[in-house]
XYZ file of C-alpha atoms in Angstrom:
666
model
C 73.213 0.633 66.387
C 72.823 2.055 69.925
C 72.491 5.837 69.782
C 72.957 7.889 72.932
C 71.468 11.392 73.186
C 73.142 13.942 75.451
C 71.512 17.281 76.266
C 73.011 20.167 78.233
C 70.876 23.171 79.149
C 72.957 26.234 79.953
C 72.135 29.843 80.675
C 72.524 30.872 77.023
C 72.549 27.735 74.858
C 71.047 24.266 75.001
C 73.394 21.720 73.396
C 72.546 18.281 72.017
C 74.851 15.522 70.813
C 74.375 12.021 69.388
C 76.956 9.344 70.145
C 77.128 5.905 68.581
C 78.109 3.118 70.994
C 79.966 5.632 73.217
C 82.754 5.837 70.643
C 81.801 8.227 67.846
C 80.159 11.638 67.701
C 77.426 11.317 65.068
C 76.112 14.886 65.235
C 75.925 17.944 67.505
C 73.703 21.027 67.561
C 72.871 24.132 69.582
C 69.741 26.139 70.274
C 69.158 29.215 72.428
C 67.916 28.364 75.926
C 64.369 29.694 76.272
C 63.898 30.336 79.996
C 60.228 31.286 79.697
C 59.574 27.835 78.193
C 62.566 25.490 78.367
C 60.912 22.933 76.093
C 61.343 25.279 73.094
C 65.135 25.446 73.364
C 65.440 21.762 74.302
C 63.197 20.755 71.418
C 65.125 22.954 68.988
C 68.472 21.386 69.940
C 67.202 17.790 69.842
C 65.335 18.253 66.550
C 68.430 19.846 64.998
C 70.777 17.045 66.108
C 68.372 14.340 64.890
C 68.079 16.073 61.503
C 71.826 16.591 61.238
C 72.493 12.943 62.089
C 69.740 11.708 59.793
C 68.600 9.173 62.389
C 65.271 7.699 63.426
C 64.222 8.915 66.926
C 63.263 5.313 67.733
C 66.970 4.374 67.499
C 67.848 6.522 70.541
C 68.529 3.999 73.329
C 69.287 6.416 76.177
C 68.961 10.142 76.858
C 70.904 12.035 79.500
C 70.677 15.610 80.727
C 73.223 17.914 82.334
C 72.583 21.519 83.256
C 74.170 24.661 84.637
C 70.779 26.180 85.535
C 71.059 25.222 89.212
C 74.645 26.520 89.411
C 73.727 29.726 87.594
C 70.697 30.303 89.825
C 72.826 30.112 92.989
C 75.603 32.289 91.510
C 73.035 34.924 90.456
C 70.918 34.636 93.635
C 67.831 33.346 91.840
C 65.266 30.696 92.705
C 61.798 30.211 94.120
C 60.421 31.731 97.341
C 60.902 29.245 100.181
C 60.515 28.914 103.956
C 63.019 27.403 106.409
C 61.974 25.372 109.475
C 65.019 25.358 111.776
C 64.522 22.927 114.680
C 66.465 23.039 117.953
C 68.807 25.848 116.921
C 69.172 29.480 117.990
C 68.050 32.640 116.189
C 71.676 33.821 116.112
C 72.622 30.778 114.005
C 70.804 32.288 111.035
C 73.292 35.169 110.881
C 76.363 33.293 112.107
C 76.177 30.655 109.380
C 74.948 32.789 106.467
C 71.405 31.406 106.456
C 69.790 34.810 106.897
C 71.616 36.116 103.825
C 70.728 32.992 101.823
C 67.043 33.401 102.748
C 66.973 36.820 101.022
C 63.937 37.956 103.013
C 62.080 34.640 102.794
C 60.373 33.457 106.021
C 62.064 31.275 108.646
C 60.813 29.613 111.848
C 63.072 28.753 114.802
C 61.178 25.817 116.278
C 61.624 24.058 119.623
C 62.777 20.439 119.269
C 65.828 18.528 118.093
C 68.011 15.727 119.450
C 71.415 15.295 121.076
C 74.515 13.626 119.647
C 73.311 10.199 120.829
C 69.960 10.549 119.064
C 67.878 11.159 122.200
C 65.241 13.907 122.137
C 66.684 17.184 123.473
C 63.355 19.021 123.587
C 59.792 18.160 122.514
C 58.754 19.301 119.052
C 56.385 22.293 119.100
C 53.814 21.167 116.539
C 51.307 23.923 117.442
C 53.769 26.713 116.598
C 54.628 24.900 113.380
C 50.982 24.747 112.301
C 50.483 28.468 113.010
C 53.524 29.281 110.837
C 52.326 27.035 108.013
C 48.887 28.649 107.977
C 50.526 32.060 107.407
C 53.110 30.971 104.807
C 51.243 28.592 102.498
C 52.223 30.621 99.422
C 55.916 29.574 99.283
C 57.101 27.281 96.496
C 58.796 24.797 98.875
C 59.876 24.259 102.493
C 63.336 23.424 103.870
C 63.563 21.498 107.158
C 66.689 21.067 109.292
C 66.748 19.678 112.823
C 69.581 19.482 115.320
C 71.364 16.100 115.032
C 68.815 14.893 112.480
C 71.433 12.521 111.083
C 71.420 10.778 114.464
C 67.610 10.799 114.736
C 65.431 12.269 111.964
C 62.081 11.787 113.721
C 61.461 15.531 114.207
C 62.269 16.309 110.578
C 59.948 13.487 109.496
C 57.140 14.800 111.726
C 57.519 18.323 110.307
C 57.557 16.946 106.753
C 54.285 15.134 107.426
C 52.639 18.297 108.784
C 53.798 20.391 105.815
C 52.459 17.823 103.348
C 49.140 17.605 105.192
C 48.563 21.363 105.578
C 50.120 22.801 102.404
C 50.901 20.026 99.921
C 54.113 21.900 99.016
C 57.417 20.104 98.286
C 59.682 19.554 101.310
C 63.483 19.463 101.394
C 64.705 17.668 104.542
C 68.363 17.859 105.560
C 68.713 14.209 106.673
C 67.721 13.049 103.183
C 70.482 15.123 101.574
C 73.458 14.296 103.812
C 74.336 11.814 106.530
C 77.045 14.036 107.996
C 77.010 16.199 111.108
C 77.032 20.033 110.953
C 73.433 21.183 111.310
C 73.817 24.713 109.905
C 75.577 23.395 106.784
C 72.858 20.778 106.317
C 70.272 23.545 106.747
C 71.983 25.587 104.009
C 71.948 22.548 101.713
C 68.247 21.912 102.418
C 67.422 25.590 101.860
C 69.180 25.798 98.499
C 67.650 22.460 97.496
C 64.166 23.815 98.228
C 64.868 26.955 96.216
C 65.834 24.869 93.180
C 62.978 22.325 93.253
C 60.665 24.235 90.921
C 63.402 25.099 88.434
C 64.845 21.578 88.062
C 61.397 19.971 88.098
C 60.423 22.263 85.222
C 63.618 21.435 83.313
C 63.184 17.663 83.650
C 59.475 17.922 82.831
C 60.241 19.975 79.724
C 62.872 17.465 78.611
C 60.602 14.463 79.142
C 57.674 16.084 77.328
C 59.986 16.988 74.425
C 61.286 13.405 74.190
C 57.717 12.087 74.168
C 56.684 14.581 71.478
C 59.590 13.460 69.294
C 58.760 9.767 69.835
C 61.904 9.065 71.843
C 60.977 6.413 74.411
C 64.487 5.986 75.891
C 64.973 6.413 79.666
C 66.141 9.847 80.849
C 69.166 10.172 83.137
C 70.514 13.317 84.823
C 74.146 14.159 85.609
C 74.962 14.695 89.264
C 77.522 17.178 90.585
C 80.194 14.476 90.859
C 79.771 13.451 87.219
C 77.756 10.298 87.959
C 74.307 9.639 86.495
C 71.033 9.389 88.421
C 67.456 8.844 87.333
C 65.239 11.796 86.514
C 62.992 10.837 89.460
C 65.850 11.092 91.987
C 67.018 14.391 90.459
C 63.519 15.809 90.947
C 63.605 14.864 94.633
C 67.139 16.154 95.172
C 67.754 18.987 92.681
C 70.637 20.304 94.804
C 72.632 17.280 93.598
C 72.585 18.800 90.107
C 74.619 21.850 91.138
C 77.858 21.651 89.173
C 76.107 19.038 86.993
C 77.094 20.814 83.775
C 80.699 21.440 84.850
C 81.051 17.842 86.076
C 79.762 16.571 82.736
C 82.225 18.830 80.926
C 85.169 17.255 82.783
C 83.958 13.769 81.877
C 83.524 15.016 78.297
C 86.986 16.634 78.261
C 88.630 13.377 79.279
C 86.646 11.477 76.609
C 87.528 14.029 73.909
C 91.244 14.456 74.659
C 92.383 11.392 76.601
C 94.380 13.796 78.826
C 95.479 12.493 82.226
C 96.795 15.730 83.751
C 95.350 19.111 82.816
C 93.335 22.080 83.994
C 89.863 21.980 82.464
C 88.256 25.391 81.999
C 84.702 25.557 80.668
C 83.385 28.984 79.703
C 79.643 29.369 79.312
C 77.317 32.321 79.118
C 77.138 32.827 82.891
C 80.117 31.123 84.542
C 83.610 29.795 84.001
C 84.102 26.455 85.774
C 87.649 25.205 86.391
C 88.867 21.870 87.751
C 92.045 19.786 87.785
C 92.196 16.450 85.973
C 94.586 14.045 87.746
C 95.278 10.577 86.400
C 92.294 11.028 84.124
C 89.802 11.659 86.946
C 88.472 14.796 88.630
C 88.903 14.981 92.388
C 85.847 15.274 94.660
C 85.654 18.237 97.020
C 85.969 16.873 100.596
C 84.335 20.033 101.982
C 81.251 19.746 99.755
C 80.373 21.711 96.640
C 80.773 25.471 96.801
C 78.961 27.677 94.319
C 79.336 31.423 94.673
C 79.214 32.265 98.396
C 77.473 29.023 99.415
C 79.203 25.937 100.822
C 76.936 22.883 100.692
C 77.154 19.243 101.788
C 76.625 18.016 98.242
C 79.265 15.614 96.955
C 80.649 17.173 93.804
C 83.838 17.604 91.809
C 86.457 19.900 93.278
C 85.727 22.859 91.063
C 85.921 26.611 91.318
C 83.025 28.438 89.727
C 83.447 32.089 88.744
C 80.717 34.473 87.610
C 82.528 35.086 84.327
C 81.199 34.147 80.902
C 80.372 35.331 77.433
C 77.231 37.034 78.723
C 78.769 38.598 81.846
C 77.751 42.196 82.447
C 80.396 44.798 81.568
C 80.821 47.341 84.387
C 82.424 50.750 83.844
C 85.244 51.560 86.293
C 85.515 55.329 86.546
C 88.113 55.520 89.313
C 91.734 56.255 88.407
C 93.037 58.339 85.553
C 92.768 55.610 82.909
C 89.484 53.960 83.973
C 88.568 50.505 82.710
C 85.983 47.738 82.819
C 85.189 44.763 85.046
C 83.138 41.710 84.074
C 80.464 39.824 86.030
C 79.420 38.158 88.182
C 75.865 38.733 86.916
C 74.736 37.434 83.553
C 72.695 39.769 81.350
C 71.092 39.323 77.956
C 73.587 40.565 75.336
C 72.487 43.682 73.449
C 73.156 41.912 70.154
C 70.739 39.151 71.199
C 67.897 41.245 72.581
C 68.065 43.360 69.406
C 67.159 40.194 67.479
C 63.987 39.845 69.571
C 62.944 43.521 69.455
C 64.964 45.258 66.702
C 62.842 48.416 66.359
C 62.606 49.182 70.094
C 66.273 48.461 70.802
C 67.748 50.373 67.844
C 65.428 53.362 68.384
C 66.514 53.620 72.028
C 70.221 53.147 71.214
C 70.084 55.791 68.461
C 68.392 58.238 70.824
C 71.041 57.628 73.487
C 73.854 58.070 70.953
C 72.382 61.427 69.863
C 72.217 62.664 73.456
C 75.193 64.818 74.447
C 75.055 63.755 78.113
C 75.971 60.120 78.926
C 73.615 58.310 81.307
C 74.554 55.394 83.568
C 71.650 53.409 82.076
C 72.692 53.939 78.438
C 72.815 50.719 76.456
C 70.786 48.784 79.025
C 67.287 47.344 78.730
C 64.805 45.306 80.753
C 61.991 42.920 79.909
C 59.565 40.794 81.910
C 59.720 37.004 81.709
C 56.305 35.923 80.518
C 54.218 33.391 82.445
C 55.894 33.954 85.827
C 53.857 33.221 88.978
C 53.337 36.546 90.804
C 52.579 34.967 94.186
C 54.875 36.240 96.923
C 55.814 39.415 95.015
C 55.385 42.794 96.712
C 52.880 45.346 95.368
C 55.651 47.521 93.835
C 57.186 44.470 92.162
C 53.863 43.422 90.617
C 53.244 47.009 89.452
C 56.673 47.179 87.775
C 56.130 43.783 86.156
C 52.771 44.942 84.767
C 54.329 48.169 83.481
C 57.032 46.248 81.625
C 54.354 44.287 79.791
C 55.532 41.972 77.033
C 58.014 44.268 75.283
C 61.561 45.516 75.795
C 62.028 48.784 77.708
C 65.117 51.016 78.135
C 66.276 50.710 81.731
C 66.226 54.478 82.277
C 62.501 54.531 81.479
C 61.753 51.588 83.781
C 63.611 52.974 86.807
C 62.152 56.220 88.090
C 63.661 56.084 91.599
C 65.630 53.933 94.048
C 62.489 52.082 95.097
C 62.054 51.017 91.494
C 65.653 49.786 91.416
C 65.054 47.613 94.493
C 61.843 46.231 93.000
C 63.663 45.362 89.766
C 66.511 43.696 91.691
C 63.960 41.506 93.433
C 62.251 40.614 90.141
C 65.587 39.613 88.585
C 66.411 37.448 91.623
C 63.047 35.726 91.267
C 63.639 35.121 87.560
C 60.653 37.343 86.712
C 62.642 39.944 84.752
C 65.789 40.053 82.642
C 68.339 42.842 82.268
C 70.065 43.338 78.917
C 73.435 45.055 78.687
C 76.896 45.082 77.161
C 78.758 41.727 77.298
C 81.862 40.033 75.864
C 79.521 38.348 73.350
C 78.702 41.809 72.016
C 82.402 42.643 71.798
C 83.031 39.461 69.799
C 80.244 40.391 67.376
C 81.630 43.896 66.932
C 85.103 42.530 66.151
C 83.725 40.047 63.627
C 84.757 36.984 65.633
C 81.118 35.871 65.841
C 78.329 36.549 63.380
C 75.123 35.153 64.900
C 73.261 38.099 66.419
C 72.941 41.847 65.698
C 76.492 43.233 65.433
C 75.229 46.753 64.642
C 73.379 46.946 67.968
C 76.522 45.683 69.710
C 78.629 48.462 68.146
C 76.146 51.111 69.303
C 76.262 49.768 72.869
C 80.067 49.753 72.757
C 80.061 53.344 71.491
C 77.885 54.360 74.447
C 80.198 52.612 76.923
C 83.310 54.073 75.268
C 82.164 57.664 75.707
C 81.996 57.334 79.513
C 84.588 59.632 81.125
C 87.608 58.421 83.111
C 89.096 60.154 86.142
C 91.258 62.196 83.766
C 88.155 63.449 81.947
C 88.987 61.475 78.808
C 86.692 59.089 76.936
C 87.161 55.460 77.953
C 87.623 54.423 74.293
C 87.615 56.450 71.056
C 85.820 53.811 68.934
C 83.544 50.771 69.316
C 86.336 48.498 68.062
C 88.834 49.702 70.670
C 86.141 49.419 73.361
C 85.395 45.859 72.201
C 89.081 44.886 72.405
C 89.228 46.360 75.912
C 86.356 44.056 76.944
C 88.014 41.008 75.354
C 91.350 41.831 77.016
C 89.586 42.082 80.363
C 87.955 38.700 79.814
C 91.385 37.204 79.072
C 92.857 38.747 82.226
C 90.006 37.647 84.510
C 90.048 34.132 83.028
C 93.807 33.875 83.561
C 93.394 34.950 87.188
C 90.633 32.379 87.679
C 92.836 29.600 86.254
C 95.793 30.647 88.425
C 93.554 30.795 91.502
C 92.449 27.205 90.861
C 96.037 26.052 90.325
C 97.183 27.582 93.625
C 94.161 26.101 95.436
C 95.007 22.602 94.144
C 98.792 22.943 94.519
C 100.255 20.526 97.082
C 102.674 23.069 98.536
C 101.365 25.838 100.790
C 102.474 29.330 99.732
C 101.172 31.073 102.854
C 98.515 33.248 101.207
C 94.973 32.658 99.890
C 94.856 31.422 96.260
C 93.151 34.619 95.067
C 95.953 36.740 96.553
C 98.665 34.510 95.116
C 97.167 34.698 91.613
C 97.243 38.506 91.759
C 100.576 38.812 93.573
C 102.979 41.259 91.926
C 105.744 38.634 91.724
C 103.412 36.181 89.975
C 102.231 38.786 87.494
C 105.767 40.052 86.813
C 106.913 36.445 86.371
C 104.203 35.815 83.788
C 105.364 38.928 81.942
C 108.981 37.645 81.987
C 110.487 40.502 84.030
C 114.118 41.263 83.248
C 116.072 43.673 85.404
C 118.462 43.016 88.238
C 116.138 40.066 88.825
C 114.975 37.536 86.253
C 111.427 36.380 86.974
C 109.694 33.596 85.063
C 106.366 31.985 85.948
C 103.717 29.968 84.190
C 101.318 27.080 84.392
C 103.034 23.680 84.411
C 100.250 21.711 82.703
C 97.980 22.316 79.714
C 94.619 24.085 79.829
C 91.751 22.320 78.069
C 89.399 25.053 76.870
C 85.744 24.057 76.579
C 82.616 25.957 75.611
C 81.270 27.455 72.412
C 83.453 30.578 72.733
C 86.639 28.865 73.997
C 88.310 28.998 70.583
C 87.871 32.793 70.552
C 89.278 33.490 74.004
C 91.553 30.682 75.236
C 94.546 30.956 72.880
C 95.229 34.350 74.497
C 94.739 32.833 77.977
C 97.308 30.122 77.211
C 99.748 32.708 75.882
C 99.352 34.802 79.022
C 99.909 31.789 81.301
C 102.787 30.373 79.240
C 101.171 26.967 78.780
C 99.721 24.703 76.085
C 96.080 25.269 75.206
C 94.053 22.264 74.042
C 90.878 23.095 72.106
C 89.277 19.741 71.262
C 86.914 19.200 68.360
C 83.357 19.165 69.732
C 84.622 21.050 72.819
C 81.601 23.323 72.483
C 79.326 20.403 73.404
C 81.620 18.637 75.919
C 78.901 18.895 78.586
C 76.401 17.044 76.423
C 79.019 14.383 75.602
C 79.903 13.935 79.275
C 76.219 13.490 80.028
C 76.069 10.187 78.124
C 79.468 8.599 78.777
C 79.240 8.601 82.596
C 78.234 5.811 84.999
C 75.393 5.466 87.483
C 76.985 5.766 90.943
C 75.112 5.823 94.249
C 76.897 6.483 97.542
C 75.385 5.968 100.971
C 76.899 6.588 104.392
C 75.873 5.687 107.950
C 77.185 5.964 111.503
C 77.496 3.680 114.549
C 78.110 5.311 117.941
C 78.479 3.999 121.493
C 76.500 6.119 123.988
C 77.476 3.758 126.826
C 79.704 0.734 127.374
C 78.290 -2.368 125.725
C 75.779 -0.368 123.656
C 76.354 0.119 119.932
C 73.823 2.460 118.324
C 73.137 2.345 114.589
C 71.674 5.581 113.253
C 69.240 4.454 110.560
C 67.246 7.061 108.599
C 64.107 5.771 110.366
C 65.688 6.292 113.804
C 68.416 4.819 116.049
C 68.610 1.115 116.983
C 70.843 -0.377 119.696
C 72.909 -3.578 119.506
C 74.871 -5.412 122.197
C 77.748 -6.428 119.899
C 79.922 -4.103 117.822
C 80.327 -6.518 114.891
C 76.575 -7.121 114.778
C 75.878 -3.383 114.668
C 78.474 -2.793 111.936
C 77.198 -5.687 109.833
C 73.578 -4.561 110.214
C 74.418 -1.045 109.023
C 76.610 -2.236 106.153
C 73.974 -4.653 104.842
C 71.314 -1.952 105.135
C 73.429 0.574 103.218
C 74.317 -1.993 100.538
C 70.668 -2.883 100.001
C 69.736 0.802 99.877
C 72.515 1.684 97.410
C 71.727 -1.347 95.215
C 68.037 -0.448 95.136
C 68.701 3.224 94.319
C 71.199 2.269 91.592
C 68.698 -0.135 90.042
C 65.953 2.519 90.218
C 68.371 4.912 88.517
C 68.616 2.539 85.589
C 71.965 0.844 86.308
C 72.911 -2.594 84.990
C 75.746 -4.892 86.091
C 75.919 -3.181 89.491
C 79.060 -3.554 91.610
C 78.994 -2.686 95.329
C 81.917 -1.819 97.593
C 82.013 -0.843 101.264
C 84.516 0.955 103.474
C 84.596 1.045 107.282
C 86.297 3.886 109.146
C 86.441 2.970 112.832
C 87.548 5.426 115.516
C 88.701 4.168 118.884
C 90.420 5.527 121.981
C 92.933 3.804 124.227
C 92.143 3.871 127.936
C 93.851 1.757 130.601
C 95.686 -0.319 127.992
C 92.580 -1.275 125.994
C 90.902 0.057 122.905
C 87.464 1.582 123.419
C 85.103 1.933 120.454
C 84.089 5.564 119.817
C 82.428 5.719 116.413
C 82.338 4.043 113.013
C 81.404 5.504 109.634
C 80.501 3.048 106.883
C 80.504 4.205 103.258
C 78.982 2.130 100.458
C 79.175 2.710 96.699
C 77.047 0.982 94.071
C 78.056 1.591 90.458
C 76.986 0.338 87.030
C 76.466 1.334 83.410
C 73.156 2.986 82.484
C 70.533 0.596 81.154
C 70.162 0.898 77.391
C 66.704 0.535 75.867
C 66.487 -2.341 73.393
């Protein structure tokens, strides 16, 4: 009996599932994700699923991991402190292409060097300036390196990588190793985000491997990539950026396995995000522009998915404008009040009771903060370290922690670094107050809802007269925002062009009136023309109302709460490699290998040399990733121009794919 173990680590829960021979769910379990020590939550989920299945750990033949941690970190602006080495570009490029914003105050060096489109050196590399920069910024967690036309000649990136390793020993994320495509600023963004995620994903994989060893599970560990394929844990550690949208990609694979649906919208609600994709002919489409998460567009090959900062643990914001007022959810995740009250019941209830007794509402009512224990303080400013020390190991009301605006900025920075957590009102709290969920402290949730409900609208009235009405208002808002997110995805994937951005079309008055079935002089009807598959632990609570609002069928599969973990073990190992041949002059065909360019006199010879190289590389990587029965395919895209009645070779792009089933331990 071959047992497959799937694990998915999300922002709130870690899920585990056992499958027998890829055909039957044996058992599934959940455990809270413990960010201060991921091995606790991972261990809890795996131990629970083994106990529930009544199986011997030695019978587990393969383990696979998917995660939303990388996606969540980019959506919430979190990650390690990094430095960017930007070679051959201009200072203005940092602002023009969003790199300055993505750096979030982290150091960057504009360094002389780089190559031209043919792979020839454009300017010598300034190693002396590089060494001076490295001596000042040795405290960063990782370095990102991007050089102009590095995909045509990566020698300058390789030289900088060698210097960083020699002088600092820190991990290096080089753009030419992450993508073979042109567009230097976009490659730089990908390398930067990859560097920021290295520590987080390395810690996750390390925690998973140590947990498997502790439980006497000797099976190989695979990791789900953003396109739904599997890669080895070693490759995932080198290229953590490839795990963005890993969890959502696994959920689509899991949704197809659970439902057998060929055409549907798959919507997966977690604690932090809602991830939506279209299933066509049983397969998710890949995004030709590269994965986009939050504001960042990368060059990572991933499923065409729209990720929204909307989940069960999304922060509830009070909207005081207008006569009626209201609430808005997300995009930041916070710790639900009902959950943090489980960790510190006396402190949380005492503070909530005091705030309820106060006759004057405060903007910080019902909100708390705590430090994440064991965080490295290197790179933090003096004020940030002082605030972290003051928070100690307990839970503190936010009003007590923030004495001024400087304190607010320091706390914002700590949250971005993952060194502190904010707790506040969330849809999870609303569900507890309404009795839909009974896992955490519902009494604390009701007190937080009471505090939010007494905020005053523009008309001077209370936002809600009771905790229950306030809770329903939050749930209704979640339904509305989810419906808009689903509609936005549908318009984005629709073949016809409607002349407006998808977000505008989803909110258009005619669309909204059509959904409501307007009847007047005009009859307006609108709705979604395919079913919505709702995934996630809370999907059963929220998605029936979403389907009703969109006028479509809602499919809520059994085990939909662990679809990510299921998708993690039913996927295939797939490695894709791409290379380019150019012609800088007549009779010269230049192959751009990752070690540097090489010229050939014959076009066919150059194309064959590159194709064989890419096939060997893809085969080797697939085998190292644990694939068996590997099949390789290649595609040539040749561009030519016609001059004086003859075709002239311009460029060729060769793509190779190696795919096989994961190797099962015997």
